[in-house]
CSV table of C-alpha atoms and ligand atoms in Angstrom, one decimal:
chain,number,residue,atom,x,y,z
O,1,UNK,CA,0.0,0.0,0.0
O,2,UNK,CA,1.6,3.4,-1.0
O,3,UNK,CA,2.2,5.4,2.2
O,4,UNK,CA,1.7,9.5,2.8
O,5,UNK,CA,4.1,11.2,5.2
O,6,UNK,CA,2.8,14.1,7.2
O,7,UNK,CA,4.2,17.3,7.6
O,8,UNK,CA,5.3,17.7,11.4
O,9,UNK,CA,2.4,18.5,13.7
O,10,UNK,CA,0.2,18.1,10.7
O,11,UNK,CA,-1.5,14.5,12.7
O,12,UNK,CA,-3.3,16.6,15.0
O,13,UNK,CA,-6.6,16.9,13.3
O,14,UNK,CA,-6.1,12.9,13.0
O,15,UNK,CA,-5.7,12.6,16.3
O,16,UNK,CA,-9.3,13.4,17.0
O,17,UNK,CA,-10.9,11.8,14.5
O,18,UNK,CA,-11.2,14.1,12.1
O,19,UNK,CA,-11.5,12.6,7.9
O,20,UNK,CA,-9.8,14.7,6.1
O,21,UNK,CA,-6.3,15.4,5.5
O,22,UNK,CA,-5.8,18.2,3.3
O,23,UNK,CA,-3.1,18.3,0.2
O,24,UNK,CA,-1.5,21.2,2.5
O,25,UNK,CA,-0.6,18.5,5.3
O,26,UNK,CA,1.2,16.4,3.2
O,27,UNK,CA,5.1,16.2,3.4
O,28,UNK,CA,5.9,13.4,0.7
O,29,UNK,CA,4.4,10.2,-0.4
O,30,UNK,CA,6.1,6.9,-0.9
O,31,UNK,CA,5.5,5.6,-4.4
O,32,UNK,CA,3.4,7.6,-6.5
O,33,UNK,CA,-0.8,6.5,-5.7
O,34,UNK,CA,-3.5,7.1,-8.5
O,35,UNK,CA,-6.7,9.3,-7.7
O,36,UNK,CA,-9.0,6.1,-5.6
O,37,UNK,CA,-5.8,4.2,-4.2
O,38,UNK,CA,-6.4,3.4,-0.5
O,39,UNK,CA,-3.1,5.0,1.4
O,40,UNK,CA,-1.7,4.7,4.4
O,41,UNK,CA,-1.0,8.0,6.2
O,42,UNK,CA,2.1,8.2,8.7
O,43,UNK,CA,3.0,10.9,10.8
O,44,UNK,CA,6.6,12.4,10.4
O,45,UNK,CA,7.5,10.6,13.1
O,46,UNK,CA,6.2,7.4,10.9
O,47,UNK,CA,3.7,6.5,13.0
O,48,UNK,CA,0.5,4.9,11.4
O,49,UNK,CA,-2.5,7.2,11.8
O,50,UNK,CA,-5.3,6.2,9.0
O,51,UNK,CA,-5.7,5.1,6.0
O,52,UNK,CA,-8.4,6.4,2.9
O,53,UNK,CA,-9.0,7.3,0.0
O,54,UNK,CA,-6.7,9.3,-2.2
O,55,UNK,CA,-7.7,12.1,-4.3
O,56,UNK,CA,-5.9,15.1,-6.0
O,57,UNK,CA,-7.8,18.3,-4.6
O,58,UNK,CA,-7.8,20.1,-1.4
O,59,UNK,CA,-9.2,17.2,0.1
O,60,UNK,CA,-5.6,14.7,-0.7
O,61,UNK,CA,-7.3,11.6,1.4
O,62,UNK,CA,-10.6,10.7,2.9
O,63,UNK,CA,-10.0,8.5,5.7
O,64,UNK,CA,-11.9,5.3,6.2
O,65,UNK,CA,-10.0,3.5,8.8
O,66,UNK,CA,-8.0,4.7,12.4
O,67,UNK,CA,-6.7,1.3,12.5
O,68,UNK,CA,-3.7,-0.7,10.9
O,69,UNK,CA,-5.3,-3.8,11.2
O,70,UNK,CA,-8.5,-3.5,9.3
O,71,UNK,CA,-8.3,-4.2,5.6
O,72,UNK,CA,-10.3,-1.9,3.0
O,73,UNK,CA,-12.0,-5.7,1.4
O,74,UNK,CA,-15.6,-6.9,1.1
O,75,UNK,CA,-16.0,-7.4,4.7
O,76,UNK,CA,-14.8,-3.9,5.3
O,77,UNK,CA,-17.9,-2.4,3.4
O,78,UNK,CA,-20.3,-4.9,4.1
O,79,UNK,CA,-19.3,-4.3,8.2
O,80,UNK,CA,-20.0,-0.7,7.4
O,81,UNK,CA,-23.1,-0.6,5.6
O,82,UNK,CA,-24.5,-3.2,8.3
O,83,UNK,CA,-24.0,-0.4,10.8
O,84,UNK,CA,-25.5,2.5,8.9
O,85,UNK,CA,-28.7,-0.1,7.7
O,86,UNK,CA,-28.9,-1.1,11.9
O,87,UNK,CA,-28.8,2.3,12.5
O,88,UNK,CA,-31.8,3.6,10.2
O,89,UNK,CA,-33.9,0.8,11.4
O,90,UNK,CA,-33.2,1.6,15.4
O,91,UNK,CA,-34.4,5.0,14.5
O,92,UNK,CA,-37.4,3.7,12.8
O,93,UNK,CA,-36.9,5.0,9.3
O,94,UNK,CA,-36.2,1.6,7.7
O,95,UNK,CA,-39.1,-1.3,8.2
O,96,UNK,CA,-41.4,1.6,8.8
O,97,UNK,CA,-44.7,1.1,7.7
O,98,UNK,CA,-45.2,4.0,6.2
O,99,UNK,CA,-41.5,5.3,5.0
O,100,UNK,CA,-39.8,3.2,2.8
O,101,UNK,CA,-37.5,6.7,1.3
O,102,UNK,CA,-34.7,7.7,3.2
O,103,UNK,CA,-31.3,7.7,3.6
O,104,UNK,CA,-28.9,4.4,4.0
O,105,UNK,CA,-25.2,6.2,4.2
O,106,UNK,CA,-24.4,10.2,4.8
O,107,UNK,CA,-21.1,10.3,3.9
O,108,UNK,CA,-18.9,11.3,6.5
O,109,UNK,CA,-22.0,11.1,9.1
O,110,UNK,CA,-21.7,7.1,8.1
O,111,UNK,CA,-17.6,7.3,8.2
O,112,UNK,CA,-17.8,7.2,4.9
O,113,UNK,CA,-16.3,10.1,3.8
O,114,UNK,CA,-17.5,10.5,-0.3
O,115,UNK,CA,-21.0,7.8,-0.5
O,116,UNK,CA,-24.1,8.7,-0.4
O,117,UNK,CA,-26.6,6.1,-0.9
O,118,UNK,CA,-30.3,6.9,-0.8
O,119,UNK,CA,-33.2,4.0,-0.8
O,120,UNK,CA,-36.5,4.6,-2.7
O,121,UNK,CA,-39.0,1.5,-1.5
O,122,UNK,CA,-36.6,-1.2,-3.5
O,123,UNK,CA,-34.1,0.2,-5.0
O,124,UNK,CA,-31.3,2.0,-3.9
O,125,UNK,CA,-29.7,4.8,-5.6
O,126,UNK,CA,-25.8,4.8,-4.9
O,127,UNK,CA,-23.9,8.4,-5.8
O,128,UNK,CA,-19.7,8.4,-5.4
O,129,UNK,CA,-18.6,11.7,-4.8
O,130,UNK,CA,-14.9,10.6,-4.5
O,131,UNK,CA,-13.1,8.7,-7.1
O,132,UNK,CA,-11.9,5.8,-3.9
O,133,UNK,CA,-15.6,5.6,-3.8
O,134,UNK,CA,-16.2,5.5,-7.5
O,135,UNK,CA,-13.3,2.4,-8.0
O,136,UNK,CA,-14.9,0.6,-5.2
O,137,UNK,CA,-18.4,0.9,-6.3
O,138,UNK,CA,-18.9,-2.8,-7.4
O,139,UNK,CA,-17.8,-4.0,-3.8
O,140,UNK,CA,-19.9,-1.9,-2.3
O,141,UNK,CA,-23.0,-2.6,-4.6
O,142,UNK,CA,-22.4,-6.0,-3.6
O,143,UNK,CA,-22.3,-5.7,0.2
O,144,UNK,CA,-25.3,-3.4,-0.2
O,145,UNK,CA,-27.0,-6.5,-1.5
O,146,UNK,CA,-25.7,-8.9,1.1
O,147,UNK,CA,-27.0,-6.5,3.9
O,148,UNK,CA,-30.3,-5.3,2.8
O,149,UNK,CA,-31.4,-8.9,1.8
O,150,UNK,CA,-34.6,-9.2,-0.2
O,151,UNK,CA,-35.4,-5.4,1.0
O,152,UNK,CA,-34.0,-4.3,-2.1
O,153,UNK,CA,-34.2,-5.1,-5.8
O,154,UNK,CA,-32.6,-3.1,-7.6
O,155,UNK,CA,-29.0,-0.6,-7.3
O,156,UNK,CA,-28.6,2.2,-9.1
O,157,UNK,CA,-25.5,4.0,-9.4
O,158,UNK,CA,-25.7,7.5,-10.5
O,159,UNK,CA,-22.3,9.5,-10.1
O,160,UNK,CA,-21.3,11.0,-13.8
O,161,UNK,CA,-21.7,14.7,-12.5
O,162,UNK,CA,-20.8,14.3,-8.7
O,163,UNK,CA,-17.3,13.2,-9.5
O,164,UNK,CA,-14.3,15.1,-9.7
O,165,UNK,CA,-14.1,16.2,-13.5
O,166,UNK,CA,-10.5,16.5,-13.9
O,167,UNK,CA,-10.0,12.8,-12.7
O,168,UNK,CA,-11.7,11.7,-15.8
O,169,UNK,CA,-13.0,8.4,-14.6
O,170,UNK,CA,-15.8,7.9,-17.3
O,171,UNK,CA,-18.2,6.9,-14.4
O,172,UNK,CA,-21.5,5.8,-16.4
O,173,UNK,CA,-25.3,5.8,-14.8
O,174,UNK,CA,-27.0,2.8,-14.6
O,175,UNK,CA,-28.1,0.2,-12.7
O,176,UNK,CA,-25.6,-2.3,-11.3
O,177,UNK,CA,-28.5,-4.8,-10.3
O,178,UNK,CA,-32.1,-5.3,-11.3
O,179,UNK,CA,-33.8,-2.9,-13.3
O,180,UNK,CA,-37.4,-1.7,-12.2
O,181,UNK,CA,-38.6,1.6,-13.9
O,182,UNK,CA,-41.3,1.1,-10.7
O,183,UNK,CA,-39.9,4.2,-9.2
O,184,UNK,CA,-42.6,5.0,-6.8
O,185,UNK,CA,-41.6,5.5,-3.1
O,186,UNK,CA,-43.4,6.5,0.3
O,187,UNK,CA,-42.8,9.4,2.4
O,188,UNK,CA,-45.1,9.2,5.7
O,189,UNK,CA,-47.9,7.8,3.7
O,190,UNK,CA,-47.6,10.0,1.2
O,191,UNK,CA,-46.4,9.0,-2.6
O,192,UNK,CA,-43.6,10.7,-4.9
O,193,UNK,CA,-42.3,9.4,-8.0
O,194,UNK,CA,-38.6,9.5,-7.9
O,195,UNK,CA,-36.1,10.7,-11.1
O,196,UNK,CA,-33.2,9.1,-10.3
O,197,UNK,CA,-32.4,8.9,-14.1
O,198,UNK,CA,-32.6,12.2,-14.2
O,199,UNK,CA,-33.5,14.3,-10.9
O,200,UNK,CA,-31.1,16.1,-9.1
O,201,UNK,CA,-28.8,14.7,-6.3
O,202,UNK,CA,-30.5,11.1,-5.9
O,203,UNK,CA,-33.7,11.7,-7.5
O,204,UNK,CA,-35.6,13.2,-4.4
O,205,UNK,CA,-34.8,16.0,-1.0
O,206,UNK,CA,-34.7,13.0,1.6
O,207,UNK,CA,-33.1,15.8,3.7
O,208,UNK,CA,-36.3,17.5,4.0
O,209,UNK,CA,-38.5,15.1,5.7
O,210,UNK,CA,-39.1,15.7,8.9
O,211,UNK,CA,-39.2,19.5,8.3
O,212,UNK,CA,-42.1,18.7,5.3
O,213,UNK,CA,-43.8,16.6,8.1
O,214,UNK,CA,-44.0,19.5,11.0
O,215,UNK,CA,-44.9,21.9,8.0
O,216,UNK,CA,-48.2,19.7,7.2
O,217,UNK,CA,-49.1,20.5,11.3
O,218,UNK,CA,-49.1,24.3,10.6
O,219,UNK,CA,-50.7,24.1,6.9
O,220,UNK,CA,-54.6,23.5,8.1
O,221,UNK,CA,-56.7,26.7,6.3
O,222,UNK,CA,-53.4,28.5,5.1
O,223,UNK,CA,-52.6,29.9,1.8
O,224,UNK,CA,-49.1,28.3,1.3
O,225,UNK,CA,-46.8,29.3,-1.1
O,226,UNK,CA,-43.9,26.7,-1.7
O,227,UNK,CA,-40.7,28.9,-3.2
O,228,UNK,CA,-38.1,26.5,-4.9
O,229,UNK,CA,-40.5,23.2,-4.8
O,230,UNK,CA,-38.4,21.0,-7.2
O,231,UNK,CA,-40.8,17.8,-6.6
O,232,UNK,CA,-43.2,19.5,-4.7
O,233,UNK,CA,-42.5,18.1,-1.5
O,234,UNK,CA,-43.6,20.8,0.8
O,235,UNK,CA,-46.6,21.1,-0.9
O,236,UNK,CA,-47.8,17.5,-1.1
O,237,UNK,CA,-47.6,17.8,2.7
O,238,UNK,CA,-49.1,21.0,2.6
O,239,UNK,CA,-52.3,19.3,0.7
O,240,UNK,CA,-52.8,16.6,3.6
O,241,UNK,CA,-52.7,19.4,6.2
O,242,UNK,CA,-55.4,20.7,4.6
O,243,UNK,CA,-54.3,24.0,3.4
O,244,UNK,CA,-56.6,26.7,1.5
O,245,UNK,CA,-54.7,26.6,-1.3
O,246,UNK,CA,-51.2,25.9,-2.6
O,247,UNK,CA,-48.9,27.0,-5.2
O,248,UNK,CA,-45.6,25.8,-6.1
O,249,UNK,CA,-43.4,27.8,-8.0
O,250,UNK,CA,-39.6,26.8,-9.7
O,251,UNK,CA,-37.8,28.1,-12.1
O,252,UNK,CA,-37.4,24.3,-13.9
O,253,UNK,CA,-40.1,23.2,-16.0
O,254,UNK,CA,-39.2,19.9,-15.2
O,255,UNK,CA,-39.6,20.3,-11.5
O,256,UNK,CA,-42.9,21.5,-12.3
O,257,UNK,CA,-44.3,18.8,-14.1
O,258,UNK,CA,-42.9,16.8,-11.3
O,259,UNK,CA,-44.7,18.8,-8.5
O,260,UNK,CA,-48.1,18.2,-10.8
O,261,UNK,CA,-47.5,14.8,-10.9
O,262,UNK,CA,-46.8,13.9,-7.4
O,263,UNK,CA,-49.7,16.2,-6.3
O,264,UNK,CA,-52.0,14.3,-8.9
O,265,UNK,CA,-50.8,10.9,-7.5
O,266,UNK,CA,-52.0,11.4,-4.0
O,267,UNK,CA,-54.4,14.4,-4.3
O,268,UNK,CA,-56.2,13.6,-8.0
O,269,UNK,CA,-58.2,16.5,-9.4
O,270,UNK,CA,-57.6,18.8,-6.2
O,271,UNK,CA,-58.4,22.0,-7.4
O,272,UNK,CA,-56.6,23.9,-4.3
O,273,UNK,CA,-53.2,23.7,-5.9
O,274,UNK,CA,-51.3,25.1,-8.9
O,275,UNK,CA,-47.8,25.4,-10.2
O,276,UNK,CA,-45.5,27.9,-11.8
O,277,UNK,CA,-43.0,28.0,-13.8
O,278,UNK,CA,-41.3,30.8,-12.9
O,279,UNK,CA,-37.9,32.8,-11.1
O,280,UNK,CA,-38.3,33.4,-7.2
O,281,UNK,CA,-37.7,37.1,-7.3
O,282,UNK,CA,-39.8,37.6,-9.9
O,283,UNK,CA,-43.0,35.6,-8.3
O,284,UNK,CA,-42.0,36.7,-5.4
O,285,UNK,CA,-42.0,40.9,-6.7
O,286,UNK,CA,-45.1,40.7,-9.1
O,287,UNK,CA,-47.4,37.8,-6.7
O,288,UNK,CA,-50.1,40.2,-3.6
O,289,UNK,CA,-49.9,39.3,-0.1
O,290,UNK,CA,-52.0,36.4,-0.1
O,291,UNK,CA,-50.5,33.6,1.8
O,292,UNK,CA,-49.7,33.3,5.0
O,293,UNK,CA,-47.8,30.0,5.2
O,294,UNK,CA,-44.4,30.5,3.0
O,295,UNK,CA,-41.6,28.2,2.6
O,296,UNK,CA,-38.0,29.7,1.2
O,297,UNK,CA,-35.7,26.6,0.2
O,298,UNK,CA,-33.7,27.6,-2.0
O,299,UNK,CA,-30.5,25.6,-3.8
O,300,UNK,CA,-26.7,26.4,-2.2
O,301,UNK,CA,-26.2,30.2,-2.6
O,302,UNK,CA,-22.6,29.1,-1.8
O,303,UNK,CA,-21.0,26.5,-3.1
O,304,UNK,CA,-17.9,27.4,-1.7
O,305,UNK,CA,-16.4,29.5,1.2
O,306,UNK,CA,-15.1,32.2,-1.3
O,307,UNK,CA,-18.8,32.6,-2.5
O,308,UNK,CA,-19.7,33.2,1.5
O,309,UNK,CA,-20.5,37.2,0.8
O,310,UNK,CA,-22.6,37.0,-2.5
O,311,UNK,CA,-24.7,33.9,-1.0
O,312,UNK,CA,-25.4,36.1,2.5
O,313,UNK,CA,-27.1,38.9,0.5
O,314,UNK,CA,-28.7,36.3,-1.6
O,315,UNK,CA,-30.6,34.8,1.3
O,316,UNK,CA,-31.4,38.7,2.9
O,317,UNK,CA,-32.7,39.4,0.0
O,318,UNK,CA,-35.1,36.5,-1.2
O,319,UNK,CA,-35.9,36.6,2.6
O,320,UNK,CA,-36.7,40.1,2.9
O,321,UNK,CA,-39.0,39.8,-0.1
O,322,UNK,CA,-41.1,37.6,2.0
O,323,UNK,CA,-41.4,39.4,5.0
O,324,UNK,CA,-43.0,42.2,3.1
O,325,UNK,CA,-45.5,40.4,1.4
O,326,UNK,CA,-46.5,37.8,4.2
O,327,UNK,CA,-49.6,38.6,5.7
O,328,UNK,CA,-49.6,39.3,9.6
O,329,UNK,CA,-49.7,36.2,11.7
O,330,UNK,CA,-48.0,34.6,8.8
O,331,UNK,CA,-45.1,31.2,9.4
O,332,UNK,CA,-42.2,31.4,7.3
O,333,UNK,CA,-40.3,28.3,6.6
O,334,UNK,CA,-36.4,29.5,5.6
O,335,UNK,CA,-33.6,27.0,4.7
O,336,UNK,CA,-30.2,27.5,4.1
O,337,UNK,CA,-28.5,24.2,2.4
O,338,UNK,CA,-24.8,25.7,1.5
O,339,UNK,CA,-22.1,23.6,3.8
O,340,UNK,CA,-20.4,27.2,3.7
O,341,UNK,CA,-22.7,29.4,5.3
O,342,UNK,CA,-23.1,28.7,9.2
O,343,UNK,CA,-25.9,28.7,11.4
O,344,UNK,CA,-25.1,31.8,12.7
O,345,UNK,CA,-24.1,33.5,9.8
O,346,UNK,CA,-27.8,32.4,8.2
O,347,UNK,CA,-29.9,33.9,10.7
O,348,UNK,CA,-28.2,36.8,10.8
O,349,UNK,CA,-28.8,37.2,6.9
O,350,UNK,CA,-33.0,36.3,7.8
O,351,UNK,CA,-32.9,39.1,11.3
O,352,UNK,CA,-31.3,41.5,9.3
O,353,UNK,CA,-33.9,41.3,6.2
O,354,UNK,CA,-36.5,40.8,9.0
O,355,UNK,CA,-35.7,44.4,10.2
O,356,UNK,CA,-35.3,45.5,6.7
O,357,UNK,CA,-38.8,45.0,5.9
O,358,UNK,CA,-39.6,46.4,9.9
O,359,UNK,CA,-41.6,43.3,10.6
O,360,UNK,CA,-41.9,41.6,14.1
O,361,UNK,CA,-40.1,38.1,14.0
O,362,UNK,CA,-40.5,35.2,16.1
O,363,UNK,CA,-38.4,31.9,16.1
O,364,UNK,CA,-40.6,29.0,16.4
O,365,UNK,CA,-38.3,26.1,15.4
O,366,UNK,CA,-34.8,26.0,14.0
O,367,UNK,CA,-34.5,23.6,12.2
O,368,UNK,CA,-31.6,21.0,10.7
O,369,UNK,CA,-31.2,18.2,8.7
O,370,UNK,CA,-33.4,14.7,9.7
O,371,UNK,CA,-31.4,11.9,12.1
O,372,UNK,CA,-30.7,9.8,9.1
O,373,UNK,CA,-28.6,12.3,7.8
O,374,UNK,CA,-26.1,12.2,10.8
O,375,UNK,CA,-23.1,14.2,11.6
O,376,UNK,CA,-20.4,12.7,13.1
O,377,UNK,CA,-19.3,14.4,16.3
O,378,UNK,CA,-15.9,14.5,14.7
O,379,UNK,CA,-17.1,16.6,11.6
O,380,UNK,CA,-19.0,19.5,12.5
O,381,UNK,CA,-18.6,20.7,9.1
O,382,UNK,CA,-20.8,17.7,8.3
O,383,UNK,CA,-24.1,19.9,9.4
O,384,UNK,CA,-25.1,21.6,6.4
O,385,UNK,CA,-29.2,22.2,6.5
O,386,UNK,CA,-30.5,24.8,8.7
O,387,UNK,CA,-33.8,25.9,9.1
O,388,UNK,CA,-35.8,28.8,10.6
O,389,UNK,CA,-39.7,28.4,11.6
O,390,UNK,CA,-40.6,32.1,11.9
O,391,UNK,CA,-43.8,33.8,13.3
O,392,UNK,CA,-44.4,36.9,11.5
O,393,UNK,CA,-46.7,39.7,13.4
H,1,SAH,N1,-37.8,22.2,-1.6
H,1,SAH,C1,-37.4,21.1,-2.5
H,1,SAH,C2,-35.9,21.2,-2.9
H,1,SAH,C3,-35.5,22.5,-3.5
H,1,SAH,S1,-34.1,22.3,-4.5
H,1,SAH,C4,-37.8,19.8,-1.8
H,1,SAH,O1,-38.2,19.7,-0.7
H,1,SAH,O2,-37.6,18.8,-2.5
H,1,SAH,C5,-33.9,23.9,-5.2
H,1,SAH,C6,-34.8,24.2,-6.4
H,1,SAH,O3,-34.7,25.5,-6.7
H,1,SAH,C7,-34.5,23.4,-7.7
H,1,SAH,O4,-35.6,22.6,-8.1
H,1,SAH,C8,-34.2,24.5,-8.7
H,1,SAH,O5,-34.8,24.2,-10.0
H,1,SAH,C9,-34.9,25.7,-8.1
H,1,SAH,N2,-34.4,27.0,-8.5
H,1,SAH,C10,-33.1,27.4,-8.6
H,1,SAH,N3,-33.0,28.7,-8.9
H,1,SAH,C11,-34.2,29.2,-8.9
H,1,SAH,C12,-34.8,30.5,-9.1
H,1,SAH,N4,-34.0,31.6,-9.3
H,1,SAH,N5,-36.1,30.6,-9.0
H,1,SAH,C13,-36.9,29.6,-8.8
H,1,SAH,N6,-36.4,28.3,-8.6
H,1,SAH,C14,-35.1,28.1,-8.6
């Protein structure tokens, strides 16, 4: 196994668990690993300290072991993905009744820094966003299968625009097992079809669950307004909470015919919602001040840390469009999804649009991402939903 020396000092980060080691870190490397080689990293006092994934970036390795003794192999992956699967069904998302979407792995949350794997009812939708995951995807398609049993049918593995571009791996979508075009999956009772040929991220917003679900408690008689609906998931919710009305508005086309489908599929012929095709500032300017139930969820203002500024004024001022046009006694639902922008730094983007439009704002909930979405303790960083449930006088 090629081996990656440390820079003096540079373990520290290791030492507490931390999985990342940044290109910075690195002193030298024994031998010269491809992009996806599992490495073992030593200190400079060459002293083991992990081993991961390499990659050329920022991020040089993604660590998926603190011990020496523990072989990257089949049993490796299939030991893994029995912890996350034990874990979703001790929580009660998996074998639930009534839920059969949610989220198997989380990445890092999972200590396993660069997979995401989502399930949809029987199929699983696997997305590498490392190329170590992306080499190792037919090992871990086949523990997936040994772990989830006859639970699943079918893997799909869908990572041609969440890998590194420059690595040039010629990753391909498609399914790896099975083949079901049944893509129909359950959400508390409630049905969606899923794109995972062609949606974005896995097909579906799994990360939004719990936060659609307390939505539906406040939506009875409102006028909801669902900013940035994509599949329409707020307002399918909205609809069983029995809501006055409720209109959905995206800029995608797509995501509109979506949103009409999945409201046709478990609402058929309700007359109380419609859908637009249409940009948020420019609904949000030309629409009255009917609704009194909004929901802001946009996609990642900031991709990256350099883009912190430009994605702060964004969110002030979609948000402060909505404080002047909510009526009084209104709820405002407002997410932030960029990794970059912090709690902190996101609700002091909403309080300062809040005074710009000289409303009175109360904090009902805040709000984060669902338990099946961990973060590990060790990366905090991993914590990238956040959600304000506002009261607006
Ligand atoms: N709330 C959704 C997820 C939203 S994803 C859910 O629960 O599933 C963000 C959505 O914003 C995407 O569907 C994208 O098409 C849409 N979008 C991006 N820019 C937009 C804009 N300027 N105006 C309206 N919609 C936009």
């Amino acid at each position: 196994m090629y081996k990656v020396y440390l820079k003096p000092g540079k373990e520290e980060s290791l030492k507490r668990f931390h999985p990342w080691v940044f290109s910075g870190a690195i002193a030298r490397f024994d031998g010269e690993p491809e992009e996806g080689d599992v490495v073992e990293i030593l200190t400079a006092k060459k002293e083991f300290i992990a081993k991961g994934h390499f990659q050329i970036g920022s991020i040089a390795v993604r660590v998926l072991s603190f011990n020496e003794n523990e072989a990257i192999d089949e049993a490796f992956w299939k030991n893994k993905l029995q912890i996350a699967y034990n874990m979703r069904r001790a929580i009660g998302v998996a074998g639930n009744p009534t839920n059969n979407t949610y989220r198997l792995v989380h990445g890092e949350g999972d200590n396993l820094p660069g997979l995401v794997i989502d399930i949809y009812d029987r199929t699983a939708v696997m997305q590498a966003h490392s190329a170590g995951m992306h080499m190792d995807r037919m090992q871990i398609a086949q523990a997936l299968s040994e772990v989830m049993g006859d639970a699943i049918d079918n893997i799909y593995y869908k990572s041609e625009t969440t890998l590194p571009y420059k690595a040039d791996l010629g990753a391909e979508n498609g399914f790896t097992k099975g083949g079901s075009s049944n893509n129909i999956a359950t959400e508390y009772g409630l049905k969606f079809h899923i794109d995972w040929l062609k949606g974005q991220k896995t097909g579906f917003f799994v990360d939004q669950r719990e936060n659609r679900s307390l939505l539906e408690k406040y939506a009875h008689g409102r006028s909801v307004l669902n900013m940035f609906c994509y599949t329409g998931g707020f307002s399918v919710y909205a609809m069983r909470g029995n809501a006055k009305l409720v209109h959905s508005v995206d800029s995608s086309a797509k995501a509109i015919d979506l949103t009409n489908k999945n409201i046709e599929l478990n609402f058929p012929d309700d007359k109380r919602h419609e859908a637009y095709a249409e940009d948020a500032f420019k609904y949000l300017d030309r629409m009255g001040d009917q609704y009194d139930l909004i929901i802001l969820d946009p996609p990642a203002f900031a991709k990256h840390r350099d883009a912190l500024r430009n994605a702060l004024q964004g969110y002030r001022k979609l948000n402060v469009k909505a404080f002047e046009k909510i009526k009084p006694g209104g709820i405002l639902f407002t997410f932030s999804c960029s990794q970059a922008v912090s709690k902190e730094n996101f609700r002091t983007a909403v309080f300062t649009a809040a005074a710009m439009a000289g409303r009175s704002v109360r904090i009902l909930h805040q709000l984060t991402q669902p338990a099946d979405h961990p973060v590990s303790i060790y990366h905090p960083e991993g914590e990238y939903l956040k959600g304000l449930v506002l009261y607006v006088e």
